[in-house]
Amino acid sequence: MIEDSIKKLLKDLRKSHISFRKAYEVLKDLPYQDLGFAKVDHHRGLRKELGEVVFCEGKTYEEVEKIVEPILSKYGQVFLTRADQEIYDRLSKKFKNLAFYKKARVICTATKTKVSKKGRVLILTAGTGDIPVAEEARITLEFMGNKVRTIYDVGVAGIHRLFDKRSELLSASVIIVVAGMEGALASVVGGIVSKPVIGVPTSIGYGSSFKGIAPLLTMLNSCAPGVCVVNIDNGFGAGYLASLIN
Amino acid sequence: MIEDSIKKLLKDLRKSHISFRKAYEVLKDLPYQDLGFAKVDHHRGLRKELGEVVFCEGKTYEEVEKIVEPILSKYGQVFLTRADQEIYDRLSKKFKNLAFYKKARVICTATKTKVSKKGRVLILTAGTGDIPVAEEARITLEFMGNKVRTIYDVGVAGIHRLFDKRSELLSASVIIVVAGMEGALASVVGGIVSKPVIGVPTSIGYGSSFKGIAPLLTMLNSCAPGVCVVNIDNGFGAGYLASLIN
Amino acid sequence: MIEDSIKKLLKDLRKSHISFRKAYEVLKDLPYQDLGFAKVDHHRGLRKELGEVVFCEGKTYEEVEKIVEPILSKYGQVFLTRADQEIYDRLSKKFKNLAFYKKARVICTATKTKVSKKGRVLILTAGTGDIPVAEEARITLEFMGNKVRTIYDVGVAGIHRLFDKRSELLSASVIIVVAGMEGALASVVGGIVSKPVIGVPTSIGYGSSFKGIAPLLTMLNSCAPGVCVVNIDNGFGAGYLASLIN
Amino acid sequence: MIEDSIKKLLKDLRKSHISFRKAYEVLKDLPYQDLGFAKVDHHRGLRKELGEVVFCEGKTYEEVEKIVEPILSKYGQVFLTRADQEIYDRLSKKFKNLAFYKKARVICTATKTKVSKKGRVLILTAGTGDIPVAEEARITLEFMGNKVRTIYDVGVAGIHRLFDKRSELLSASVIIVVAGMEGALASVVGGIVSKPVIGVPTSIGYGSSFKGIAPLLTMLNSCAPGVCVVNIDNGFGAGYLASLIN
Amino acid sequence: MIEDSIKKLLKDLRKSHISFRKAYEVLKDLPYQDLGFAKVDHHRGLRKELGEVVFCEGKTYEEVEKIVEPILSKYGQVFLTRADQEIYDRLSKKFKNLAFYKKARVICTATKTKVSKKGRVLILTAGTGDIPVAEEARITLEFMGNKVRTIYDVGVAGIHRLFDKRSELLSASVIIVVAGMEGALASVVGGIVSKPVIGVPTSIGYGSSFKGIAPLLTMLNSCAPGVCVVNIDNGFGAGYLASLIN
Amino acid sequence: MIEDSIKKLLKDLRKSHISFRKAYEVLKDLPYQDLGFAKVDHHRGLRKELGEVVFCEGKTYEEVEKIVEPILSKYGQVFLTRADQEIYDRLSKKFKNLAFYKKARVICTATKTKVSKKGRVLILTAGTGDIPVAEEARITLEFMGNKVRTIYDVGVAGIHRLFDKRSELLSASVIIVVAGMEGALASVVGGIVSKPVIGVPTSIGYGSSFKGIAPLLTMLNSCAPGVCVVNIDNGFGAGYLASLIN
Amino acid sequence: MIEDSIKKLLKDLRKSHISFRKAYEVLKDLPYQDLGFAKVDHHRGLRKELGEVVFCEGKTYEEVEKIVEPILSKYGQVFLTRADQEIYDRLSKKFKNLAFYKKARVICTATKTKVSKKGRVLILTAGTGDIPVAEEARITLEFMGNKVRTIYDVGVAGIHRLFDKRSELLSASVIIVVAGMEGALASVVGGIVSKPVIGVPTSIGYGSSFKGIAPLLTMLNSCAPGVCVVNIDNGFGAGYLASLIN
Amino acid sequence: MIEDSIKKLLKDLRKSHISFRKAYEVLKDLPYQDLGFAKVDHHRGLRKELGEVVFCEGKTYEEVEKIVEPILSKYGQVFLTRADQEIYDRLSKKFKNLAFYKKARVICTATKTKVSKKGRVLILTAGTGDIPVAEEARITLEFMGNKVRTIYDVGVAGIHRLFDKRSELLSASVIIVVAGMEGALASVVGGIVSKPVIGVPTSIGYGSSFKGIAPLLTMLNSCAPGVCVVNIDNGFGAGYLASLIN
């Protein structure tokens, strides 16, 4: 593709269909445009679903606003994670059509995304404390056009609750398992289904859960193949990856 | 499906099409068969590709042989990871048609699997030391019917080597990045493509790489979304997951 | 038991003692009911003692109330750990007959449980800072019908205080040792008695106690056999386990 | 008891039934004998079951022999853990009636212990690699007069295998769960039964299992109450504790 | 001593100098009194210097007051560490003659202790941030009757400051080195003097000092012999130990 | 040099050019003056650029003021890191000509330093969250007379942004790479340039970045040679070192 | 430069000085050649000094030979680290003019490199055990044309040995400090000189030095600015970086 | 002292009692001699007891011999730790009068040191596995002229064994506690005596003792004051420190 456009450009130049200056301008940036094109293509595809993502934690409101403005004007939509009520209140005074998902701590443009992916993503949590991370994943997935089904609070301490849902498990295309404490749910699910399972360890727990290290190690060592792991509390990353897979 | 078979069974029983004993036999195991069926179905699908997998490390030859025998007789094929020459030499005296992939430390039935998956999986390594883990992933993928392309030794210390291969990167369905030392390659690749990237940290390195902890943390904290991680040196797990995604 | 009921059901069906629909209804859920029954049985036994347990930390008052309501209406009792004064003040306006054990941070139904277990559980703490965790264990045990005896502040820095209590040590059925800092008390007690000793490391201490890691490792490495360990600060878990053993 | 013997001694002395010297001899050591008696009593009770236990790892054969000799001559029996073939071969030339359990690495006097405990202890392993640790627990339990039932290789990657055995789970008095890799099995079992569950993390696994840290943390953070943990690979400790509980 | 008193008691009893009941009373508690005597002796010696020490961190004012009262009435003096202004303000309303060393966070009875130890203890800090911990050590030492000399802010980044003080270094009986960040001062001092050096790592620093782990490891690995270490920020422990050595 | 001055002194003394007392005074302190001279020389060179540096974190305003005063009166300039608005507000009431760089948390004398170093130092950050640490490095460098160029937010997730700046990369004398999360940027830059690269890991990130451990390990294990590392968040240290190298 | 060559190429093409095919060939690869040129330039500069570096650890002899061959034929020289006698013996049969530095574990072409750098690099070790790592740095530096001076075994336990060498310290351009155990030497040196100090922690030590973690943390937390750190035992990296700085 | 010798020297020079050259020679080195004198004095004192100490681990025999030779010729005695039979066999062929303490892994000159210290040092071990480390401490102490008493295998699992020895405990001047596994013995002893207690954690244990980390943390967090800690397995360091204290 790139090769073809170089060839054509050179032919056009020789035939004087384009000016020397024009040819120079195009060729000068070619490598970067090339790499740029790839990125832009890729970004374009991505931006249809998600625009540019803003991680709010550790940023002042002013910084967030400054980042949001150009994104909104370029892409017409925006997606903010780790946001809070105050950011939402101030942003929504300046920009229209923003929705705030409090539990998920997500702010995004409120237009409903059309479902464009075929499969269904299933999100499980081990406990109720894991729900905010799961919700971050859910909003991400829906924003990117996925059908999502959530089943919360089905940890292995009461594993019969999980088995009641086995048909849901078996019919999903991708499964996200959000679990803190000991994180054993990912292994159990990975042993039942033969679909990709994305484990999200959470910092829920106390003592020797060490803010998520325990479930992280559990999931990494899952004896069931087909399980992979993202960073602790990284609901967005899990949702994004699940959408790519779906 | 299960519900239908229960209904039919009961009707058959009432109509005496089947004996009481037969109905009892079927129904007695139903829950387990049911869960079993699911597993079996799932397993069957899986086994077409991979059979049952035997992790050889820490097992004596005798133990390995004892596990391999029933698998081979049931499924006609077998897949062993972390195997060595000695196991191969002794196994191949007893069982025919076994191949040994020395670098990958994999023994499996030698029949060539037909490519059945549409996409192509790309495997990258940062260094030459990461190749054994990458080869484990490759053999796993090919055994499961995937087209695989490998590009080895393209670590970020000479990142231009990676960019020469950008068309390969952009055309793959799933990318496995195998990297030790600092493991930065997964992030770089995740920033270029918009396909799922599976990071496999390896124990290659010394000093503060702490037998794989450094690349593991690097990959978990990847600032590029779309990257997930499996256990250190777990080439098989990465290959298996990539096949599920593909 | 299950087998018998399947046989009877099938006979009943053949004899038309029950309708096809009825038989189908029962059989369809059988495995899950079966597993469910087991769970229910088990739960029933458990609930007699403890009802369902609510871990309050990290939950808003509204979430706690929403979880407490159905438990209270179903079981007539409730048990909340890691609770605080505010939750108690607001809950006790809505629900009657709740007691708040401030030091133990436990809220539970105030009805005194009859002592139903034979043995006596002894709870020791190394220091005064460990007492809240010990109290959580004590309330749990008493709620589950155990006789409890507590001896606080008998750490190994003044080990003669412990030896003054040796008859208490020798006559207990189970001993819970709650200790922070270096956690040596569990080993010392384990060396004296031949009863199960449950170590509860606490996050009491500073510097290299690393929020409970030091006593956790101490207890895990106890050179006295008969000592086991639960999570850091997990007074409830220790109490619950001691009641099961008792 | 002790008080009684002091009273009697003093009376005897006053009545000159015993000499001053004799009274002095007894009383001089009383505290220590007292504490000693307790210990001896306790030890005696213990020794009936287990004698004194010798941990062989890191000891030369000569050291082991030197420790074994007085134990055998005093108690008529001995129990050695982490032993190997060489120790057995040399010991059995010197002492009669020793048995070697190779997989469990236990050497002990071969006389069959009578079953003296009422309940039955169930030992589960997640994988085949965990069996040596489980066997150490089993031999310990049987030596101490317990009925033991073992179910090996029922890890959560194929959790239906576990559910097939649910009646075994529900009828055991104490359950030992031996698991490496991610160690999720303990949580799952703890969620099903309402009996004490003793988790034994093993160093089985690779990469981020960190020689048993991963399953250790998993078990400590078990979201199911009733689960406690002993040291990594400590099959003897688990067996001993289970016998105390039983 | 004890043996003598037993002999005498028995003789007295035989001679009816004391009643049977009296002899019984004494003998019954002998072991514990014995051990107790030792402890009391030891404690008495100790209490002359320091009374009983109260660690205030994590205790409410009410708890502190409750502990202080009996100590003051028994020993006439008290020593509190990790105290703050509020505790002092409230305590000094209730009890007279208390002094508050704000930087050292120590409250103690204000009576000046007479210097009773021969040697002089030298306290060094690497930086100014380490001074509070050093002051805790200093107050402890002076309260226990030691001559103390402090040289603060002589860290290895400006090691000439340290060498200007070499005569102080060489003439001290014991040296306490308080250092955060990298903690190298203890090794340097240990290489110069041939007196016991007590290292106190502090949590001063940031990033990879990991709240005192870095200086702790530095001091433990000191290539100069004669250096020992106490817990992070444990100024009291260092002072107490230095007094014992002095 | 020193040897010469000793010789001259002795000759002067023998020739009575100087008094005995004078010679004694000089010789008495010689070693220390010598070492002192060296230090002073070295310090003088250093102080021309930077004066004495005050780390404000963990110091009260009063302490800071007390340290600043003598430095300002001796050297006419001062440099404070980890400062905040309050310190600046109060200090600038007392001392004139102070500037506050809020983002960098640096207070220093406002006089513009003349550029005295030949090369140009380039500072890169991976994200926007890393900018404060980078700014601390920048202010340090400019205060020490370096030309500085900053390129922020060019992390490996969008690596084309970095390549657009390759001429900047190739023309710098020293490069500082400030990066949190996974810290891969340092390796990538180290693979492109052949100039010293100073990595500054930051505590930016969450979950398994463990407050800077992940990027620290990444940078330490950089597979590109020519990369070194300073403490987490240590922008000042990186700037200071870069100035020494430049 | 690149822009100029594009302009010239296009002009040449329009003037038919070069063929279409030729112009296409050049332009097609331009970006990569461009980036390539940079890399080549950089590499060329680098290769003059060091050629390509081969890390031998974990490679078979066959792999090493296969990598060495093309490097030698292209550049006429080669540099291997972590090599051993066996590799040398076999390599030197095949390739001429190789030298083996046993202590440094380096094999390289034996031609003496001309000193081309102005400054002198000083390498210090704390102990004798650190010498192999220091030697690796020395050989690297000399191979790259640096004057090197080594002073071994001047650890802080006998700090007077270091001060005897202060003129060496003050006259070096860059100092490499190689130290295991507690690694305090880097801080002490950094406090004396105002030149860049490169710390190389080594795995020398035992117990709580944790294979180099202790000196690594010490060096990272150095309270003297101007100190940076490379990976544990990474003598080559330190030498390479020092050469870049020099 | 030094000041006096300078004064005298100058006077002698002025009076021409010494030559200029002589005065120069002395004065030239004065600072270093001064610091050297201090060191020499200190060393001389030390060397009377211990000579120079050679840590053999990681050194070849040739290196050891090369270090031993000058020490022996200068001081007439030598002290080697972590030595083995082979080193002894070869050394004793070359040098006379060497003794090898196999268990302690110490080689030293065989002449018996006269007891020169007043107090008695008591060495305790928790288990038999800790004895080699304890023996290293014992040999060190005896070589330095201390009376030593050892009580081995009195770990807290059988704490009555410890109490039988309480008179030994109470009469010692310094106590060294050598303990692996959970290391609780140091705390218990520290709670009984009011003498300095030096804890030596050992790498004895398995699983979560993490090669000595568990007892190290236990000892650092000892709730009994008066306890300090040296590096894991550092018997020599403990012995040396105890001798300094004694």
PDB file of C-alpha atoms in Angstrom, chain B residues 36-143:
ATOM      1  CA  GLY B  36     -19.729 -33.611  32.804  1.00  0.00           C
ATOM      2  CA  PHE B  37     -21.259 -33.173  29.376  1.00  0.00           C
ATOM      3  CA  ALA B  38     -20.431 -29.551  29.391  1.00  0.00           C
ATOM      4  CA  LYS B  39     -16.909 -30.412  30.428  1.00  0.00           C
ATOM      5  CA  VAL B  40     -16.774 -33.260  27.984  1.00  0.00           C
ATOM      6  CA  ASP B  41     -18.105 -31.106  25.192  1.00  0.00           C
ATOM      7  CA  HIS B  42     -15.703 -28.477  26.073  1.00  0.00           C
ATOM      8  CA  HIS B  43     -12.992 -31.006  26.538  1.00  0.00           C
ATOM      9  CA  ARG B  44     -13.840 -32.737  23.328  1.00  0.00           C
ATOM     10  CA  GLY B  45     -13.527 -29.501  21.434  1.00  0.00           C
ATOM     11  CA  LEU B  46     -10.347 -28.841  23.218  1.00  0.00           C
ATOM     12  CA  ARG B  47      -8.988 -32.324  22.810  1.00  0.00           C
ATOM     13  CA  LYS B  48      -9.417 -32.212  19.074  1.00  0.00           C
ATOM     14  CA  GLU B  49      -6.721 -29.624  19.235  1.00  0.00           C
ATOM     15  CA  LEU B  50      -4.587 -30.495  22.184  1.00  0.00           C
ATOM     16  CA  GLY B  51      -5.605 -33.678  23.987  1.00  0.00           C
ATOM     17  CA  GLU B  52      -4.661 -33.668  27.664  1.00  0.00           C
ATOM     18  CA  VAL B  53      -1.512 -31.731  28.557  1.00  0.00           C
ATOM     19  CA  VAL B  54       1.234 -33.254  30.745  1.00  0.00           C
ATOM     20  CA  PHE B  55       3.611 -30.956  32.650  1.00  0.00           C
ATOM     21  CA  CYS B  56       6.771 -33.075  32.994  1.00  0.00           C
ATOM     22  CA  GLU B  57       8.945 -30.986  35.332  1.00  0.00           C
ATOM     23  CA  GLY B  58       9.258 -32.660  38.725  1.00  0.00           C
ATOM     24  CA  LYS B  59       7.794 -35.951  37.504  1.00  0.00           C
ATOM     25  CA  THR B  60       9.827 -39.147  37.157  1.00  0.00           C
ATOM     26  CA  TYR B  61       9.847 -40.899  33.807  1.00  0.00           C
ATOM     27  CA  GLU B  62       7.679 -43.621  35.292  1.00  0.00           C
ATOM     28  CA  GLU B  63       5.022 -41.126  36.351  1.00  0.00           C
ATOM     29  CA  VAL B  64       5.028 -39.500  32.934  1.00  0.00           C
ATOM     30  CA  GLU B  65       4.624 -42.809  31.154  1.00  0.00           C
ATOM     31  CA  LYS B  66       1.770 -43.806  33.434  1.00  0.00           C
ATOM     32  CA  ILE B  67      -0.084 -40.595  32.620  1.00  0.00           C
ATOM     33  CA  VAL B  68       0.672 -40.666  28.894  1.00  0.00           C
ATOM     34  CA  GLU B  69      -0.602 -44.189  28.268  1.00  0.00           C
ATOM     35  CA  PRO B  70      -4.351 -43.722  28.926  1.00  0.00           C
ATOM     36  CA  ILE B  71      -4.356 -40.329  27.195  1.00  0.00           C
ATOM     37  CA  LEU B  72      -2.870 -41.780  24.048  1.00  0.00           C
ATOM     38  CA  SER B  73      -5.225 -44.732  24.027  1.00  0.00           C
ATOM     39  CA  LYS B  74      -8.310 -42.543  24.552  1.00  0.00           C
ATOM     40  CA  TYR B  75      -7.509 -39.539  22.362  1.00  0.00           C
ATOM     41  CA  GLY B  76      -4.890 -40.884  19.980  1.00  0.00           C
ATOM     42  CA  GLN B  77      -2.681 -37.927  20.720  1.00  0.00           C
ATOM     43  CA  VAL B  78      -0.746 -36.387  23.580  1.00  0.00           C
ATOM     44  CA  PHE B  79       1.039 -33.125  24.417  1.00  0.00           C
ATOM     45  CA  LEU B  80       3.870 -32.903  26.996  1.00  0.00           C
ATOM     46  CA  THR B  81       5.562 -29.688  28.152  1.00  0.00           C
ATOM     47  CA  ARG B  82       8.853 -29.204  30.046  1.00  0.00           C
ATOM     48  CA  ALA B  83      10.030 -32.525  28.690  1.00  0.00           C
ATOM     49  CA  ASP B  84      13.636 -33.522  28.069  1.00  0.00           C
ATOM     50  CA  GLN B  85      15.623 -35.805  25.813  1.00  0.00           C
ATOM     51  CA  GLU B  86      15.598 -38.693  28.268  1.00  0.00           C
ATOM     52  CA  ILE B  87      11.822 -38.727  28.555  1.00  0.00           C
ATOM     53  CA  TYR B  88      11.561 -38.605  24.768  1.00  0.00           C
ATOM     54  CA  ASP B  89      14.051 -41.404  24.246  1.00  0.00           C
ATOM     55  CA  ARG B  90      12.250 -43.699  26.635  1.00  0.00           C
ATOM     56  CA  LEU B  91       8.722 -42.722  25.608  1.00  0.00           C
ATOM     57  CA  SER B  92       9.435 -43.117  21.895  1.00  0.00           C
ATOM     58  CA  LYS B  93      10.533 -46.693  22.493  1.00  0.00           C
ATOM     59  CA  LYS B  94       7.094 -47.441  23.878  1.00  0.00           C
ATOM     60  CA  PHE B  95       4.836 -45.217  21.817  1.00  0.00           C
ATOM     61  CA  LYS B  96       5.033 -44.537  18.098  1.00  0.00           C
ATOM     62  CA  ASN B  97       4.733 -41.331  16.208  1.00  0.00           C
ATOM     63  CA  LEU B  98       6.019 -38.942  18.860  1.00  0.00           C
ATOM     64  CA  ALA B  99       7.979 -35.802  17.979  1.00  0.00           C
ATOM     65  CA  PHE B 100      10.343 -33.956  20.297  1.00  0.00           C
ATOM     66  CA  TYR B 101      10.828 -30.192  20.005  1.00  0.00           C
ATOM     67  CA  LYS B 102      14.010 -29.822  21.976  1.00  0.00           C
ATOM     68  CA  LYS B 103      14.223 -26.061  22.276  1.00  0.00           C
ATOM     69  CA  ALA B 104      10.535 -25.861  23.229  1.00  0.00           C
ATOM     70  CA  ARG B 105      10.939 -28.885  25.514  1.00  0.00           C
ATOM     71  CA  VAL B 106       7.679 -30.245  24.034  1.00  0.00           C
ATOM     72  CA  ILE B 107       6.887 -33.848  23.114  1.00  0.00           C
ATOM     73  CA  CYS B 108       3.733 -34.444  21.118  1.00  0.00           C
ATOM     74  CA  THR B 109       2.168 -36.760  18.564  1.00  0.00           C
ATOM     75  CA  ALA B 110       3.861 -36.079  15.283  1.00  0.00           C
ATOM     76  CA  THR B 111       0.814 -35.874  13.023  1.00  0.00           C
ATOM     77  CA  LYS B 112       0.640 -32.437  11.509  1.00  0.00           C
ATOM     78  CA  THR B 113      -2.427 -30.518  12.661  1.00  0.00           C
ATOM     79  CA  LYS B 114      -4.473 -28.899   9.882  1.00  0.00           C
ATOM     80  CA  VAL B 115      -4.679 -25.139  10.157  1.00  0.00           C
ATOM     81  CA  SER B 116      -8.215 -24.478  11.289  1.00  0.00           C
ATOM     82  CA  LYS B 117      -8.098 -20.946  12.689  1.00  0.00           C
ATOM     83  CA  LYS B 118      -8.485 -17.939  10.443  1.00  0.00           C
ATOM     84  CA  GLY B 119      -6.147 -15.371  11.962  1.00  0.00           C
ATOM     85  CA  ARG B 120      -2.398 -15.502  12.343  1.00  0.00           C
ATOM     86  CA  VAL B 121      -0.655 -15.400  15.693  1.00  0.00           C
ATOM     87  CA  LEU B 122       2.598 -13.471  15.877  1.00  0.00           C
ATOM     88  CA  ILE B 123       5.226 -14.382  18.487  1.00  0.00           C
ATOM     89  CA  LEU B 124       7.968 -11.896  19.313  1.00  0.00           C
ATOM     90  CA  THR B 125      10.917 -12.285  21.655  1.00  0.00           C
ATOM     91  CA  ALA B 126      13.083  -9.532  23.064  1.00  0.00           C
ATOM     92  CA  GLY B 127      16.253 -11.623  23.115  1.00  0.00           C
ATOM     93  CA  THR B 128      17.640 -14.960  22.044  1.00  0.00           C
ATOM     94  CA  GLY B 129      17.367 -16.293  25.598  1.00  0.00           C
ATOM     95  CA  ASP B 130      13.579 -15.970  25.431  1.00  0.00           C
ATOM     96  CA  ILE B 131      13.305 -18.284  22.420  1.00  0.00           C
ATOM     97  CA  PRO B 132      12.658 -21.574  24.305  1.00  0.00           C
ATOM     98  CA  VAL B 133       9.571 -20.064  25.940  1.00  0.00           C
ATOM     99  CA  ALA B 134       8.468 -18.645  22.602  1.00  0.00           C
ATOM    100  CA  GLU B 135       8.934 -22.027  20.926  1.00  0.00           C
ATOM    101  CA  GLU B 136       6.741 -23.659  23.571  1.00  0.00           C
ATOM    102  CA  ALA B 137       4.033 -21.194  22.615  1.00  0.00           C
ATOM    103  CA  ARG B 138       4.576 -21.792  18.912  1.00  0.00           C
ATOM    104  CA  ILE B 139       4.340 -25.587  19.111  1.00  0.00           C
ATOM    105  CA  THR B 140       1.220 -25.254  21.263  1.00  0.00           C
ATOM    106  CA  LEU B 141      -0.383 -22.948  18.733  1.00  0.00           C
ATOM    107  CA  GLU B 142       0.464 -25.077  15.712  1.00  0.00           C
ATOM    108  CA  PHE B 143      -0.764 -28.199  17.486  1.00  0.00           C
TER     109      PHE B 143
END
